[in-house]
Coordinates of C-alpha atoms and ligand atoms in Angstrom, one line a residue:
M1 CA 35.6 -67.8 13.6
T2 CA 32.8 -69.9 15.2
R3 CA 31.4 -72.1 12.5
S4 CA 28.2 -74.1 13.2
V5 CA 26.6 -76.8 11.0
L6 CA 22.9 -76.4 11.6
T7 CA 21.9 -77.5 8.1
V8 CA 23.8 -79.1 5.2
C9 CA 23.6 -75.7 3.6
D10 CA 26.1 -74.4 6.2
L11 CA 28.7 -76.3 4.1
S12 CA 29.3 -75.6 0.4
S13 CA 29.5 -78.5 -1.9
S14 CA 33.3 -78.2 -2.1
E15 CA 33.5 -78.1 1.7
I16 CA 31.5 -81.3 1.9
G17 CA 34.0 -82.7 -0.6
Q18 CA 36.9 -81.7 1.6
V19 CA 35.3 -83.2 4.7
L20 CA 34.6 -86.5 2.9
D21 CA 38.1 -86.7 1.5
R22 CA 39.4 -86.3 5.0
A23 CA 36.9 -89.0 6.2
R24 CA 38.1 -91.4 3.6
E25 CA 41.8 -90.9 4.6
A26 CA 41.0 -91.3 8.3
K27 CA 39.0 -94.4 7.7
Q28 CA 41.9 -96.1 6.0
D29 CA 43.9 -95.8 9.2
R30 CA 41.2 -96.4 11.9
R31 CA 43.6 -96.5 14.8
R32 CA 45.0 -93.1 14.0
R33 CA 43.9 -90.5 16.6
G34 CA 43.7 -86.8 16.0
T35 CA 44.4 -83.9 18.4
E36 CA 42.0 -81.3 17.0
L37 CA 39.8 -81.5 20.1
E38 CA 42.6 -81.9 22.7
G39 CA 41.6 -80.4 26.0
L40 CA 38.1 -79.5 24.7
T41 CA 34.7 -80.6 25.9
A42 CA 31.7 -81.4 23.7
L43 CA 28.3 -81.2 25.2
L44 CA 25.8 -83.6 23.6
I45 CA 22.2 -82.4 24.2
F46 CA 19.8 -85.0 22.9
Q47 CA 16.0 -84.5 23.1
K48 CA 15.2 -87.7 21.1
P49 CA 16.6 -91.2 21.4
S50 CA 19.6 -92.3 19.4
L51 CA 22.0 -95.2 18.8
R52 CA 24.2 -94.3 15.9
T53 CA 24.4 -90.5 16.3
R54 CA 25.2 -90.6 20.0
V55 CA 27.7 -93.4 19.9
S56 CA 29.5 -92.1 16.7
F57 CA 29.7 -88.5 18.0
E58 CA 31.0 -89.6 21.4
L59 CA 33.7 -91.8 19.8
A60 CA 34.5 -89.0 17.3
V61 CA 35.1 -86.5 20.0
S62 CA 37.2 -88.9 22.1
N63 CA 39.2 -90.0 19.0
L64 CA 40.1 -86.4 18.4
G65 CA 41.3 -86.0 22.0
G66 CA 38.2 -84.3 23.4
R67 CA 35.8 -85.1 26.1
P68 CA 32.1 -85.8 25.3
L69 CA 29.4 -85.1 27.9
Y70 CA 26.0 -86.5 27.1
L71 CA 22.7 -85.1 28.4
S72 CA 19.6 -87.3 27.7
P73 CA 16.1 -86.2 26.8
P74 CA 14.7 -85.8 30.3
E75 CA 17.7 -84.0 31.6
V76 CA 17.8 -80.7 29.6
G77 CA 14.3 -79.7 29.0
L78 CA 15.4 -77.5 26.2
G79 CA 12.7 -74.9 25.8
E80 CA 10.7 -76.4 28.7
R81 CA 12.8 -76.3 31.8
E82 CA 14.9 -73.5 30.3
T83 CA 15.0 -71.4 27.2
P84 CA 17.5 -72.4 24.5
E85 CA 19.2 -69.0 25.2
D86 CA 19.8 -69.9 28.9
V87 CA 21.0 -73.4 28.0
G88 CA 23.3 -72.0 25.3
G89 CA 24.7 -69.3 27.5
V90 CA 25.5 -71.7 30.3
A91 CA 26.8 -74.4 28.0
G92 CA 29.1 -71.9 26.3
R93 CA 30.8 -71.2 29.6
Y94 CA 31.6 -74.9 30.3
C95 CA 32.0 -76.4 26.8
D96 CA 33.7 -75.8 23.5
L97 CA 31.2 -77.4 21.2
I98 CA 27.5 -78.3 21.4
I99 CA 26.1 -81.3 19.4
C100 CA 22.4 -81.2 19.6
R101 CA 19.5 -83.4 18.6
T102 CA 16.2 -81.6 18.9
F103 CA 12.7 -81.1 17.4
D104 CA 12.5 -77.5 16.2
Q105 CA 15.3 -76.2 14.0
S106 CA 15.0 -72.8 15.8
N107 CA 16.4 -74.4 19.0
L108 CA 19.7 -75.0 17.2
E109 CA 19.7 -71.5 15.9
R110 CA 19.1 -70.1 19.4
L111 CA 21.8 -72.3 20.9
A112 CA 24.3 -71.1 18.3
A113 CA 23.4 -67.5 18.8
S114 CA 23.6 -67.6 22.6
S115 CA 26.5 -70.0 23.3
G116 CA 29.4 -68.5 21.3
V117 CA 30.6 -72.0 20.5
P118 CA 30.1 -74.1 17.3
V119 CA 26.8 -76.0 17.3
V120 CA 26.4 -79.2 15.2
N121 CA 22.9 -80.5 14.3
A122 CA 22.7 -84.2 15.3
L123 CA 19.1 -84.3 13.8
S124 CA 16.2 -81.9 13.9
D125 CA 12.8 -82.1 12.4
W126 CA 14.2 -80.1 9.5
E127 CA 17.5 -81.7 8.7
H128 CA 20.0 -84.5 9.5
P129 CA 23.2 -83.0 7.9
C130 CA 25.7 -85.5 9.5
Q131 CA 23.6 -88.4 8.2
A132 CA 23.9 -86.9 4.7
L133 CA 27.7 -86.6 5.0
A134 CA 27.9 -90.3 5.9
D135 CA 25.5 -91.2 3.1
V136 CA 27.5 -89.4 0.5
L137 CA 30.7 -91.0 1.8
T138 CA 29.0 -94.4 1.5
I139 CA 27.8 -93.7 -2.1
R140 CA 31.3 -92.6 -3.0
E141 CA 32.6 -96.0 -1.7
H142 CA 29.9 -98.0 -3.6
G143 CA 30.3 -97.0 -7.2
G144 CA 30.7 -93.2 -6.8
T145 CA 28.5 -90.2 -6.9
T146 CA 29.0 -88.0 -10.0
G147 CA 26.7 -88.9 -12.9
R148 CA 24.9 -91.6 -11.0
T149 CA 21.2 -91.7 -10.0
L150 CA 20.0 -91.6 -6.4
T151 CA 16.3 -92.3 -5.9
Y152 CA 14.9 -91.5 -2.5
V153 CA 11.5 -93.2 -2.0
G154 CA 9.3 -92.0 0.9
D155 CA 8.7 -89.1 3.2
G156 CA 10.2 -85.7 2.1
N157 CA 11.6 -85.4 5.6
N158 CA 14.8 -84.3 7.5
V159 CA 16.8 -87.1 6.0
A160 CA 15.5 -86.6 2.5
R161 CA 16.2 -82.8 2.6
S162 CA 19.9 -83.1 3.8
L163 CA 20.5 -86.0 1.4
A164 CA 19.1 -84.4 -1.7
I165 CA 21.1 -81.2 -1.2
A166 CA 24.3 -82.9 -0.4
A167 CA 24.0 -85.5 -3.2
A168 CA 23.0 -82.9 -5.8
G169 CA 26.1 -81.0 -4.9
E170 CA 28.2 -84.1 -5.7
G171 CA 26.8 -84.2 -9.3
M172 CA 24.2 -86.9 -8.7
D173 CA 20.9 -87.1 -10.5
V174 CA 18.5 -87.1 -7.5
R175 CA 15.0 -88.3 -7.8
I176 CA 12.6 -88.0 -4.9
S177 CA 9.4 -90.1 -4.9
S178 CA 6.8 -89.3 -2.3
P179 CA 3.0 -89.6 -2.1
S180 CA 1.0 -86.5 -2.4
G181 CA 1.2 -84.2 0.6
Y182 CA 4.6 -85.6 1.7
E183 CA 6.9 -84.2 -1.0
L184 CA 10.1 -82.3 -0.2
D185 CA 9.4 -78.6 0.2
S186 CA 10.0 -76.4 -2.8
A187 CA 12.8 -74.2 -1.1
S188 CA 14.8 -77.4 -0.5
V189 CA 14.2 -78.6 -4.0
T190 CA 15.4 -75.2 -5.3
E191 CA 18.6 -75.3 -3.1
A192 CA 19.3 -78.9 -4.3
S193 CA 18.7 -77.9 -7.9
N194 CA 21.0 -74.9 -7.6
R195 CA 23.7 -77.2 -6.3
A196 CA 23.0 -79.7 -9.0
A197 CA 23.3 -77.0 -11.7
A198 CA 26.8 -76.2 -10.5
S199 CA 27.9 -79.8 -10.2
G200 CA 26.3 -81.3 -13.4
G201 CA 23.6 -83.2 -11.5
S202 CA 19.9 -82.8 -11.5
V203 CA 16.9 -83.0 -9.1
S204 CA 13.4 -84.2 -9.9
L205 CA 10.3 -85.1 -8.0
V206 CA 8.8 -88.3 -9.5
S207 CA 5.6 -89.4 -7.6
D208 CA 5.4 -92.9 -9.2
P209 CA 8.0 -95.0 -7.3
D210 CA 8.3 -97.5 -10.2
V211 CA 9.3 -94.7 -12.6
A212 CA 11.5 -93.0 -10.0
V213 CA 13.6 -96.1 -9.3
S214 CA 13.9 -97.1 -12.9
R215 CA 17.7 -97.9 -13.5
A216 CA 18.6 -96.0 -10.4
D217 CA 22.1 -96.7 -8.9
V218 CA 21.1 -96.1 -5.4
V219 CA 17.7 -96.6 -3.8
Y220 CA 17.2 -94.9 -0.4
T221 CA 14.4 -94.9 2.1
D222 CA 13.7 -93.7 5.6
T223 CA 10.8 -94.2 8.1
W224 CA 7.4 -92.9 7.2
T225 CA 6.9 -91.8 10.8
S226 CA 9.7 -89.8 12.2
M227 CA 10.4 -89.2 15.9
G228 CA 7.8 -86.8 17.2
Q229 CA 5.2 -87.9 14.6
E230 CA 4.0 -91.0 16.4
L231 CA 0.4 -89.8 16.6
E232 CA 0.2 -89.6 12.8
A233 CA 1.6 -93.2 12.4
K234 CA -1.7 -94.8 11.4
Q235 CA -2.6 -92.2 8.8
R236 CA 0.9 -92.3 7.4
L237 CA 0.8 -96.1 7.0
E238 CA -2.2 -95.6 4.8
D239 CA -0.9 -92.6 2.9
F240 CA 2.4 -94.4 2.0
T241 CA 0.8 -97.5 0.7
G242 CA 2.7 -98.5 -2.5
Y243 CA 5.9 -96.8 -1.4
Q244 CA 7.6 -99.7 0.3
V245 CA 11.1 -100.5 -0.9
D246 CA 10.6 -104.2 -1.6
V247 CA 12.2 -106.8 -3.9
D248 CA 9.8 -105.8 -6.7
L249 CA 10.7 -102.2 -6.6
V250 CA 14.5 -102.8 -6.2
G251 CA 14.2 -105.1 -9.2
K252 CA 13.4 -102.0 -11.4
A253 CA 16.7 -100.3 -10.4
S254 CA 20.1 -101.0 -11.9
P255 CA 21.1 -104.6 -11.3
D256 CA 24.0 -103.5 -9.1
A257 CA 22.0 -100.8 -7.2
S258 CA 22.9 -100.1 -3.6
V259 CA 20.0 -100.0 -1.1
M260 CA 20.4 -97.4 1.7
H261 CA 18.5 -96.6 4.9
C262 CA 19.7 -94.3 7.7
L263 CA 18.2 -96.6 10.3
P264 CA 16.3 -97.3 12.6
A265 CA 14.1 -99.1 10.1
H266 CA 10.4 -99.9 10.6
R267 CA 10.8 -103.3 9.0
G268 CA 7.8 -104.3 6.9
E269 CA 6.7 -100.6 6.5
E270 CA 9.1 -98.5 4.4
I271 CA 11.4 -101.4 3.6
S272 CA 11.0 -105.2 3.5
D273 CA 13.2 -107.5 5.6
D274 CA 14.6 -109.2 2.5
V275 CA 15.8 -106.0 1.0
L276 CA 17.1 -104.5 4.2
D277 CA 19.0 -107.7 4.9
G278 CA 19.7 -108.5 1.3
P279 CA 22.8 -108.4 -0.9
R280 CA 22.3 -104.9 -2.2
S281 CA 21.9 -103.3 1.3
V282 CA 24.8 -101.1 2.4
V283 CA 23.1 -99.9 5.6
L284 CA 25.9 -101.0 8.0
D285 CA 28.5 -99.2 5.9
Q286 CA 26.3 -96.1 6.2
A287 CA 26.1 -96.6 10.0
E288 CA 29.8 -97.1 10.3
N289 CA 30.5 -94.0 8.1
R290 CA 28.6 -91.8 10.6
L291 CA 31.8 -92.1 12.8
H292 CA 34.2 -91.4 10.0
A293 CA 32.3 -88.5 8.5
Q294 CA 31.6 -86.8 11.8
Q295 CA 35.1 -87.2 13.0
A296 CA 36.3 -85.6 9.8
L297 CA 33.7 -82.8 10.2
L298 CA 34.8 -82.0 13.8
A299 CA 38.5 -82.2 12.8
W300 CA 37.8 -79.8 9.9
L301 CA 35.7 -77.4 12.1
F302 CA 38.5 -77.2 14.8
A303 CA 41.5 -77.4 12.5
Ligands
CP1 N1 20.5 -92.7 11.7 C1 20.4 -92.2 13.0 O1 20.5 -90.9 13.2 O2 20.3 -93.1 13.9 P1 20.0 -92.8 15.5 O3 18.7 -92.2 15.6 O4 20.1 -94.1 16.2 O5 21.1 -91.8 16.0
NVA2 N1 13.5 -89.3 9.8 C1 13.9 -90.0 11.0 C2 15.3 -90.3 11.0 C3 15.9 -91.0 12.2 C4 17.4 -91.2 12.1 C5 13.4 -89.3 12.2 O1 13.6 -88.0 12.3 O2 13.0 -89.9 13.2

């Protein structure tokens, strides 16, 4: 069966658990190589820039015996030079897996429908599921997930959506704090709440960041201006006033709270330098865990 991961909802909470168990094991023996992608080619189609996602996916594919082939933003013209159906149809004849970073979520759906091979979302405007896998793995390593509070402060964006759903499924109490007009959409809140109901967690939207971070175990933020929203940057800077994760705000969380950020950070905007570089920050563990989580996901998909 061809199984794609276009959103975090393509994995049940227990499947996320299985992938992350596998990631933890593989991380303990970093030199171990898998054979799950032996003889297979993965096409990486990226319509936006990337450091972490590209490098970690290329390494993950190679570590499992496969061959990664990267196409940069100007090369593909997904939906411009060619329709996603034509790209998918062709890619499916050459390759065994497509890893795609794009704008519109429908591009991923159209690639999956036309290619006949698994498609993995490497970030879209809607979701960043592989980031969420690495994030939950990181939270597991820094104090655990079940029964602990994760507060996300900032834009109810792709990262917030995937994270809230994945963390709620792990039994976390998820609080999301966004200014008016930037809240996580209600369908995603419902999905996260359903997963929380099954796992013993909870989900709430708390607009006041001081209240939202109170005694939180994890404080997470992401950029206020995602890739593709550059024209809105000035307005967003104004609208997010008061939502910076700074020393004051982190001081209201649990004294041993972890601070997380998917990176790249807009230093001095959503997060201050002293917090990002401070003792509570686990952002480099998060970045490293992209590799372990994605390698485990691909091994699981092709097992
Ligand atoms: N966090 C993340 O996806 O980083 P990149 O944009 O560098 O891939
Ligand atoms: N929300 C950000 C995440 C970058 C990894 C964006 O989409 O640009």
